[in-house]
Short mmCIF file of C-alpha atoms in Angstrom, two decimals:
data_model
loop_
_atom_site.label_atom_id
_atom_site.label_comp_id
_atom_site.label_asym_id
_atom_site.label_seq_id
_atom_site.Cartn_x
_atom_site.Cartn_y
_atom_site.Cartn_z
CA UNK X 1 45.36 59.78 11.51
CA UNK X 2 46.02 56.02 10.90
CA UNK X 3 48.10 54.90 14.30
CA UNK X 4 51.21 52.80 14.38
CA UNK X 5 52.02 49.76 16.70
CA UNK X 6 54.08 51.79 19.78
CA UNK X 7 56.80 48.43 19.32
CA UNK X 8 56.99 49.65 15.48
CA UNK X 9 57.41 53.51 16.27
CA UNK X 10 60.15 52.53 18.74
CA UNK X 11 62.17 50.26 16.87
CA UNK X 12 61.98 53.26 13.81
CA UNK X 13 62.88 56.02 16.49
CA UNK X 14 66.09 53.92 17.28
CA UNK X 15 67.22 53.24 14.01
CA UNK X 16 66.04 56.36 12.33
CA UNK X 17 64.07 55.02 9.88
CA UNK X 18 61.45 52.60 9.32
CA UNK X 19 57.45 52.39 9.42
CA UNK X 20 55.13 49.81 10.45
CA UNK X 21 54.51 47.08 7.79
CA UNK X 22 51.20 46.23 8.89
CA UNK X 23 50.24 49.78 9.40
CA UNK X 24 51.00 50.37 5.35
CA UNK X 25 49.34 47.22 4.64
CA UNK X 26 46.01 48.36 6.37
CA UNK X 27 46.23 45.53 9.29
CA UNK X 28 46.89 47.78 12.02
CA UNK X 29 44.43 50.43 11.32
CA UNK X 30 41.83 51.87 13.76
CA UNK X 31 39.49 51.80 10.98
CA UNK X 32 38.92 48.51 9.72
CA UNK X 33 39.17 47.97 5.92
CA UNK X 34 36.04 48.99 3.93
CA UNK X 35 33.97 45.59 2.69
CA UNK X 36 34.53 45.22 -1.00
CA UNK X 37 31.39 46.92 -2.71
CA UNK X 38 28.92 45.06 -4.86
CA UNK X 39 28.52 46.44 -8.51
CA UNK X 40 27.57 45.15 -11.94
CA UNK X 41 30.59 44.99 -13.71
CA UNK X 42 30.54 46.73 -17.13
CA UNK X 43 34.02 46.06 -18.79
CA UNK X 44 35.62 42.75 -19.38
CA UNK X 45 38.93 42.11 -17.82
CA UNK X 46 41.01 39.69 -19.63
CA UNK X 47 44.31 38.05 -18.37
CA UNK X 48 46.37 38.05 -21.23
CA UNK X 49 49.41 35.72 -19.63
CA UNK X 50 50.90 35.66 -16.47
CA UNK X 51 54.04 34.14 -14.87
CA UNK X 52 55.77 33.51 -11.33
CA UNK X 53 58.52 35.77 -10.36
CA UNK X 54 60.14 33.86 -7.58
CA UNK X 55 58.93 34.54 -4.26
CA UNK X 56 57.68 38.70 -5.06
CA UNK X 57 58.36 40.61 -2.01
CA UNK X 58 58.77 37.67 0.48
CA UNK X 59 56.01 38.94 2.71
CA UNK X 60 58.30 42.06 3.32
CA UNK X 61 57.05 46.15 2.55
CA UNK X 62 59.34 46.56 -0.51
CA UNK X 63 57.54 48.00 -3.75
CA UNK X 64 59.34 45.79 -6.60
CA UNK X 65 57.46 47.50 -9.28
CA UNK X 66 57.22 46.17 -12.93
CA UNK X 67 59.65 48.10 -15.42
CA UNK X 68 58.26 47.95 -18.81
CA UNK X 69 60.78 48.96 -21.83
CA UNK X 70 62.08 47.87 -25.15
CA UNK X 71 59.35 44.96 -25.79
CA UNK X 72 60.14 43.51 -22.25
CA UNK X 73 59.08 43.19 -18.74
CA UNK X 74 61.41 43.47 -15.96
CA UNK X 75 60.75 41.99 -12.46
CA UNK X 76 62.57 41.59 -9.31
CA UNK X 77 61.91 39.35 -6.19
CA UNK X 78 63.55 39.65 -2.88
CA UNK X 79 65.26 37.03 -2.91
CA UNK X 80 67.76 38.43 -5.96
CA UNK X 81 66.13 37.20 -8.92
CA UNK X 82 65.53 39.61 -11.69
CA UNK X 83 63.62 38.17 -14.45
CA UNK X 84 62.81 39.55 -18.05
CA UNK X 85 59.52 38.50 -20.09
CA UNK X 86 58.45 39.17 -23.56
CA UNK X 87 55.24 42.09 -23.21
CA UNK X 88 53.16 40.46 -25.78
CA UNK X 89 52.98 36.68 -24.75
CA UNK X 90 54.66 36.36 -21.40
CA UNK X 91 57.39 34.27 -22.83
CA UNK X 92 60.62 34.26 -20.41
CA UNK X 93 63.41 35.66 -22.14
CA UNK X 94 66.21 35.05 -19.20
CA UNK X 95 66.28 34.90 -15.91
CA UNK X 96 69.24 36.07 -13.41
CA UNK X 97 70.32 34.67 -9.34
CA UNK X 98 72.16 37.66 -8.32
CA UNK X 99 71.91 36.13 -4.73
CA UNK X 100 71.17 39.45 -3.37
CA UNK X 101 68.35 41.05 -1.22
CA UNK X 102 66.68 43.11 -3.36
CA UNK X 103 64.82 45.94 -2.05
CA UNK X 104 64.47 48.72 -5.17
CA UNK X 105 63.76 48.26 -8.69
CA UNK X 106 63.96 47.18 -11.36
CA UNK X 107 64.53 50.27 -13.10
CA UNK X 108 66.22 50.38 -17.33
CA UNK X 109 67.60 52.22 -19.58
CA UNK X 110 70.96 52.60 -21.56
CA UNK X 111 70.97 49.07 -22.12
CA UNK X 112 70.78 48.18 -18.36
CA UNK X 113 68.57 46.52 -15.93
CA UNK X 114 69.28 47.88 -12.40
CA UNK X 115 68.17 46.93 -8.56
CA UNK X 116 69.30 48.30 -5.33
CA UNK X 117 69.88 46.05 -2.19
CA UNK X 118 68.79 46.10 1.27
CA UNK X 119 73.11 45.43 1.58
CA UNK X 120 73.57 48.90 0.12
CA UNK X 121 74.49 47.56 -3.36
CA UNK X 122 73.40 48.79 -7.21
CA UNK X 123 73.20 45.92 -9.51
CA UNK X 124 73.63 46.85 -13.49
CA UNK X 125 72.63 43.72 -15.36
CA UNK X 126 72.34 43.44 -19.46
CA UNK X 127 69.16 44.09 -20.64
CA UNK X 128 70.03 41.89 -23.97
CA UNK X 129 70.99 38.87 -21.57
CA UNK X 130 71.20 39.39 -17.78
CA UNK X 131 74.47 38.93 -17.64
CA UNK X 132 76.03 41.17 -14.44
CA UNK X 133 77.87 44.24 -15.61
CA UNK X 134 79.09 45.50 -12.56
CA UNK X 135 78.06 45.35 -8.86
CA UNK X 136 78.67 48.23 -6.39
CA UNK X 137 78.41 49.60 -3.06
CA UNK X 138 76.41 53.02 -2.13
CA UNK X 139 75.85 54.76 0.80
CA UNK X 140 73.14 52.48 2.38
CA UNK X 141 70.16 50.60 1.19
CA UNK X 142 68.16 51.36 -1.36
CA UNK X 143 64.04 51.09 -1.63
CA UNK X 144 63.35 52.59 -4.79
CA UNK X 145 63.92 51.80 -8.58
CA UNK X 146 67.44 53.00 -9.68
CA UNK X 147 67.19 55.62 -12.90
CA UNK X 148 69.29 55.80 -15.92
CA UNK X 149 69.79 57.82 -18.66
CA UNK X 150 72.66 59.78 -20.51
CA UNK X 151 75.13 57.32 -19.17
CA UNK X 152 74.77 58.32 -15.85
CA UNK X 153 72.43 55.96 -12.86
CA UNK X 154 70.72 58.04 -10.06
CA UNK X 155 70.68 56.12 -6.98
CA UNK X 156 68.10 57.25 -3.86
CA UNK X 157 69.50 56.06 -0.62
CA UNK X 158 67.64 55.64 2.58
CA UNK X 159 70.52 57.96 4.45
CA UNK X 160 68.99 61.00 2.29
CA UNK X 161 71.76 61.01 -0.89
CA UNK X 162 70.95 60.85 -4.23
CA UNK X 163 74.19 59.60 -5.93
CA UNK X 164 75.13 59.46 -9.90
CA UNK X 165 77.08 56.37 -10.91
CA UNK X 166 78.71 55.84 -14.52
CA UNK X 167 76.75 53.33 -16.56
CA UNK X 168 79.46 51.78 -18.00
CA UNK X 169 81.33 50.44 -14.61
CA UNK X 170 79.46 52.16 -11.93
CA UNK X 171 82.01 54.73 -10.87
CA UNK X 172 80.78 57.55 -8.69
CA UNK X 173 80.47 60.37 -10.36
CA UNK X 174 78.86 62.68 -8.15
CA UNK X 175 76.25 62.80 -4.57
CA UNK X 176 73.86 64.97 -3.24
CA UNK X 177 73.04 64.70 0.73
CA UNK X 178 70.06 66.09 2.24
CA UNK X 179 69.15 65.88 5.84
CA UNK X 180 67.14 62.84 6.74
CA UNK X 181 64.32 63.60 10.44
CA UNK X 182 64.39 61.02 13.10
CA UNK X 183 61.53 59.36 11.75
CA UNK X 184 60.69 58.35 8.01
CA UNK X 185 58.50 56.20 6.01
CA UNK X 186 59.59 52.76 4.87
CA UNK X 187 59.49 54.37 1.66
CA UNK X 188 61.65 56.56 -0.42
CA UNK X 189 61.07 58.49 -3.89
CA UNK X 190 62.64 56.93 -7.06
CA UNK X 191 64.61 59.66 -9.03
CA UNK X 192 62.93 60.75 -12.33
CA UNK X 193 65.00 61.98 -15.13
CA UNK X 194 63.62 64.73 -17.01
CA UNK X 195 65.82 65.94 -19.95
CA UNK X 196 69.28 66.92 -18.13
CA UNK X 197 67.59 67.39 -15.05
CA UNK X 198 66.90 64.74 -12.33
CA UNK X 199 63.92 65.00 -9.57
CA UNK X 200 64.31 64.08 -6.20
CA UNK X 201 61.85 63.86 -3.23
CA UNK X 202 63.23 64.09 0.17
CA UNK X 203 62.02 62.98 3.58
CA UNK X 204 62.41 66.83 4.69
CA UNK X 205 59.23 67.47 2.29
CA UNK X 206 61.50 68.80 -0.45
CA UNK X 207 61.61 68.27 -3.71
CA UNK X 208 65.16 68.80 -5.52
CA UNK X 209 66.10 69.54 -9.08
CA UNK X 210 69.76 68.46 -10.18
CA UNK X 211 72.16 68.57 -13.07
CA UNK X 212 72.46 64.89 -14.19
CA UNK X 213 75.94 65.97 -15.36
CA UNK X 214 77.23 66.52 -12.34
CA UNK X 215 74.94 66.79 -9.32
CA UNK X 216 74.76 70.58 -9.16
CA UNK X 217 71.43 72.07 -7.42
CA UNK X 218 69.46 73.33 -9.87
CA UNK X 219 66.47 74.32 -8.02
CA UNK X 220 65.13 73.46 -4.34
CA UNK X 221 61.02 73.41 -3.47
CA UNK X 222 59.40 72.91 0.08
CA UNK X 223 56.22 70.99 -0.75
CA UNK X 224 55.59 70.22 2.89
CA UNK X 225 56.60 71.90 6.17
CA UNK X 226 57.23 69.37 9.50
CA UNK X 227 54.46 70.52 11.94
CA UNK X 228 53.38 69.59 15.13
CA UNK X 229 55.29 68.42 18.95
CA UNK X 230 56.12 64.63 18.29
CA UNK X 231 58.01 62.98 15.35
CA UNK X 232 54.78 61.21 14.02
CA UNK X 233 53.09 64.68 13.72
CA UNK X 234 56.32 65.93 11.91
CA UNK X 235 56.53 63.50 8.99
CA UNK X 236 56.08 65.17 5.86
CA UNK X 237 57.99 62.74 3.28
CA UNK X 238 58.16 62.68 -0.25
CA UNK X 239 57.79 58.69 -0.90
CA UNK X 240 56.44 58.46 -3.92
CA UNK X 241 57.28 59.25 -7.60
CA UNK X 242 57.21 62.99 -9.37
CA UNK X 243 55.13 62.75 -12.24
CA UNK X 244 56.02 64.62 -15.06
CA UNK X 245 53.80 65.96 -17.87
CA UNK X 246 54.06 68.94 -20.13
CA UNK X 247 57.01 70.78 -18.31
CA UNK X 248 54.88 70.37 -15.36
CA UNK X 249 55.61 68.09 -12.06
CA UNK X 250 53.31 66.39 -9.79
CA UNK X 251 54.44 65.58 -6.45
CA UNK X 252 52.55 64.29 -3.00
CA UNK X 253 53.94 63.78 0.19
CA UNK X 254 52.59 62.14 3.64
CA UNK X 255 50.65 64.54 6.22
CA UNK X 256 51.50 67.44 3.59
CA UNK X 257 50.88 68.79 -0.16
CA UNK X 258 49.99 67.55 -3.14
CA UNK X 259 51.34 70.18 -5.86
CA UNK X 260 52.09 70.91 -8.82
CA UNK X 261 55.75 73.04 -9.69
CA UNK X 262 56.88 74.46 -13.15
CA UNK X 263 59.73 71.44 -14.18
CA UNK X 264 62.39 74.03 -15.24
CA UNK X 265 62.10 76.58 -12.32
CA UNK X 266 60.34 75.10 -9.57
CA UNK X 267 58.04 77.61 -9.42
CA UNK X 268 54.78 76.51 -7.28
CA UNK X 269 51.89 76.54 -9.62
CA UNK X 270 49.26 74.80 -7.31
CA UNK X 271 49.38 73.21 -3.86
CA UNK X 272 46.38 71.61 -2.11
CA UNK X 273 46.26 69.84 1.33
CA UNK X 274 46.80 65.99 1.27
CA UNK X 275 48.53 63.47 2.70
CA UNK X 276 49.88 60.41 0.42
CA UNK X 277 52.40 57.77 0.58
CA UNK X 278 51.33 55.80 -2.21
CA UNK X 279 51.25 58.23 -5.03
CA UNK X 280 49.41 59.41 -7.98
CA UNK X 281 49.38 59.50 -11.57
CA UNK X 282 48.36 61.87 -14.35
CA UNK X 283 47.12 62.69 -17.90
CA UNK X 284 46.38 65.50 -19.95
CA UNK X 285 42.92 66.03 -17.92
CA UNK X 286 43.82 65.03 -14.26
CA UNK X 287 45.86 64.00 -11.96
CA UNK X 288 44.77 60.62 -9.92
CA UNK X 289 45.72 60.05 -6.05
CA UNK X 290 45.27 57.77 -3.56
CA UNK X 291 45.32 59.28 0.02
CA UNK X 292 46.38 58.12 3.21
CA UNK X 293 43.18 56.85 3.97
CA UNK X 294 42.58 54.95 0.97
CA UNK X 295 40.25 57.22 -1.18
CA UNK X 296 41.18 57.69 -4.52
CA UNK X 297 40.47 61.55 -5.66
CA UNK X 298 40.46 62.79 -9.52
CA UNK X 299 41.86 66.46 -9.30
CA UNK X 300 41.90 68.72 -12.21
CA UNK X 301 45.43 69.15 -13.27
CA UNK X 302 45.61 73.34 -14.11
CA UNK X 303 44.50 74.30 -10.49
CA UNK X 304 44.09 70.88 -7.85
CA UNK X 305 40.21 71.49 -7.95
CA UNK X 306 38.43 68.22 -6.97
CA UNK X 307 36.75 66.22 -9.89
CA UNK X 308 35.57 63.17 -8.07
CA UNK X 309 36.46 61.03 -5.20
CA UNK X 310 36.06 57.29 -4.68
CA UNK X 311 35.91 56.55 -0.81
CA UNK X 312 34.83 52.81 -1.23
CA UNK X 313 38.37 51.60 -0.68
CA UNK X 314 39.18 53.02 2.62
CA UNK X 315 41.65 51.36 4.63
CA UNK X 316 42.31 48.87 2.07
CA UNK X 317 45.78 49.70 1.66
CA UNK X 318 45.22 51.07 -1.77
CA UNK X 319 48.07 51.88 -4.54
CA UNK X 320 48.86 54.78 -6.62
CA UNK X 321 46.46 54.40 -9.58
CA UNK X 322 47.44 53.52 -13.24
CA UNK X 323 45.36 55.42 -15.73
CA UNK X 324 44.75 52.40 -18.54
CA UNK X 325 42.51 53.60 -21.29
CA UNK X 326 39.46 55.62 -20.19
CA UNK X 327 39.76 53.62 -16.64
CA UNK X 328 41.51 54.24 -13.34
CA UNK X 329 43.19 51.32 -11.94
CA UNK X 330 44.24 50.37 -8.49
CA UNK X 331 45.34 47.30 -6.02
CA UNK X 332 45.01 46.61 -2.70
CA UNK X 333 45.90 44.36 0.12
CA UNK X 334 43.55 41.57 0.00
CA UNK X 335 45.30 41.20 -4.32
CA UNK X 336 42.25 42.96 -6.38
CA UNK X 337 42.58 45.19 -9.05
CA UNK X 338 39.68 47.92 -8.78
CA UNK X 339 38.81 49.23 -12.13
CA UNK X 340 37.10 52.77 -12.18
CA UNK X 341 35.81 55.24 -14.60
CA UNK X 342 37.85 57.93 -15.30
CA UNK X 343 35.21 60.31 -15.58
CA UNK X 344 33.09 59.92 -12.38
CA UNK X 345 35.43 57.04 -10.20
CA UNK X 346 32.75 54.42 -10.16
CA UNK X 347 33.25 51.39 -10.33
CA UNK X 348 33.76 49.03 -13.60
CA UNK X 349 35.22 46.24 -12.60
CA UNK X 350 37.26 43.99 -10.29
CA UNK X 351 39.66 40.96 -10.66
CA UNK X 352 41.57 39.52 -8.44
CA UNK X 353 45.34 38.79 -9.17
CA UNK X 354 47.53 37.63 -5.92
CA UNK X 355 46.04 36.51 -2.93
CA UNK X 356 49.26 37.76 -1.19
CA UNK X 357 48.37 41.34 -1.75
CA UNK X 358 49.48 44.09 -4.64
CA UNK X 359 51.41 46.81 -3.00
CA UNK X 360 52.89 48.18 -6.47
CA UNK X 361 51.09 50.30 -8.94
CA UNK X 362 50.44 48.29 -12.11
CA UNK X 363 52.27 49.79 -15.19
CA UNK X 364 50.71 50.44 -18.26
CA UNK X 365 51.80 50.52 -21.86
CA UNK X 366 50.35 50.71 -25.01
CA UNK X 367 46.96 48.36 -24.38
CA UNK X 368 48.39 46.61 -21.82
CA UNK X 369 48.39 46.42 -18.11
CA UNK X 370 50.82 44.81 -16.10
CA UNK X 371 50.42 44.21 -12.21
CA UNK X 372 53.32 42.48 -9.95
CA UNK X 373 51.74 40.92 -6.86
CA UNK X 374 53.74 40.56 -3.32
CA UNK X 375 53.24 36.56 -3.95
CA UNK X 376 55.24 36.74 -7.19
CA UNK X 377 52.29 36.72 -9.70
CA UNK X 378 53.56 38.92 -12.83
CA UNK X 379 50.22 39.40 -15.03
CA UNK X 380 49.46 41.28 -18.19
CA UNK X 381 45.84 42.49 -18.42
#
C-alpha cells in the first residue's frame, strides 16, 4: 500500500477528513513513477481547439471536471471563474467571476450550471448567460459536482450529507445524513441521478439510493467493510462517481471492492477485491478502472473477470479511464493523455495537454474528448 506523509496523516486525523495531495499525485509514493513507455503510435491525435480557464485548480487537489451539455462545455477554476464554450469551435460563450473558492463542479441540467465551494456554498448560474440565479449555504465543503434533475439539485458535502435543493431558488428540500469515519480521502463521490433515484457513495463504504423527491432511503448496500487496526487501514471510501448502464450500477471503493449492483433493488450482482480512488467507466462490453497503483484494468461487466491489465503507468497518479470510440484514455500527473486499445490495453498514442498535470478524467461526447488540466488548459481532442 502507498504511504502518506506523517504530517499529513496527523492533520487529517485532527480535522477528521483529508488525504495528502502529494500522495494522490504520486509524489510521496514508496514506488517511483513509471517511466514513459516507448512505442510506435498507431493513432493520430488532433487537438481541435484549446482555451485557458483561469488558474485551473490552482495547484491544489480539486477535481474540477468539465461538464458537456446542450452544445456547451462548462469549466470552472479554483479562484471562482465559471466559463462556457461552444463544443465544436471552442468559442467563448460567457464567463462569470463568482469570486468563490470553487472546489466541486461544474454540474448542469434544468437550465442551470452548478458549482460548490470550500466555504460550504452552492451557486446556480443560468446556463444561457452565466448570470447568478441563487447562492445558498449548505452544511460543509463541496468536493464533487452537484447533480440536477426533476427540478431538484443534489449536493454531496464532506460531512457525509446528501442534500436536495429546489432548482428555482435553492431552498432545502431534504437531507440524508451518513456517519463519517475519523479519516477519509480528500475527495467525495458525486451524486448520480437515475430516473427518480439519487445514488450516493459514502466514506463508510456504503452505496445508497434515495428518492429524489423526498430523500427517502430506497436501498442501502455495503460495498466495502473497514478492516484493520489503524484508521488508515480502515479507509474504504467510495470517492468516485458510480456509473450506470442497462439498469446496473458499477461502483468502486478505496481498499475495498469494485461491485455491480441492480439499480432498482441494490442487490449485489458480483464483486471483486480491488482498491481505487480514481474511478471507473463502463461500456456495453467491459468496466475500465484505474486502481490505486495506477494500473488500468478491463473487466468483463457481466462477472468482473479480468480481460486485460495495463501496468506500465504505475505510480503516475492516473485518472479514471474515459472511453473514446475503440480506445481507453487516461491522464497522468505530468499532463499526458495515454491512449490504449480497448481490446487489449496496448498503447496506441500519447499527447501532452497541460504541463501542470491532469487529475480529472476526460469527458467524451460524440466524436470529441474534452480534457481539463491543473494549469487551466481546456482542450477538445
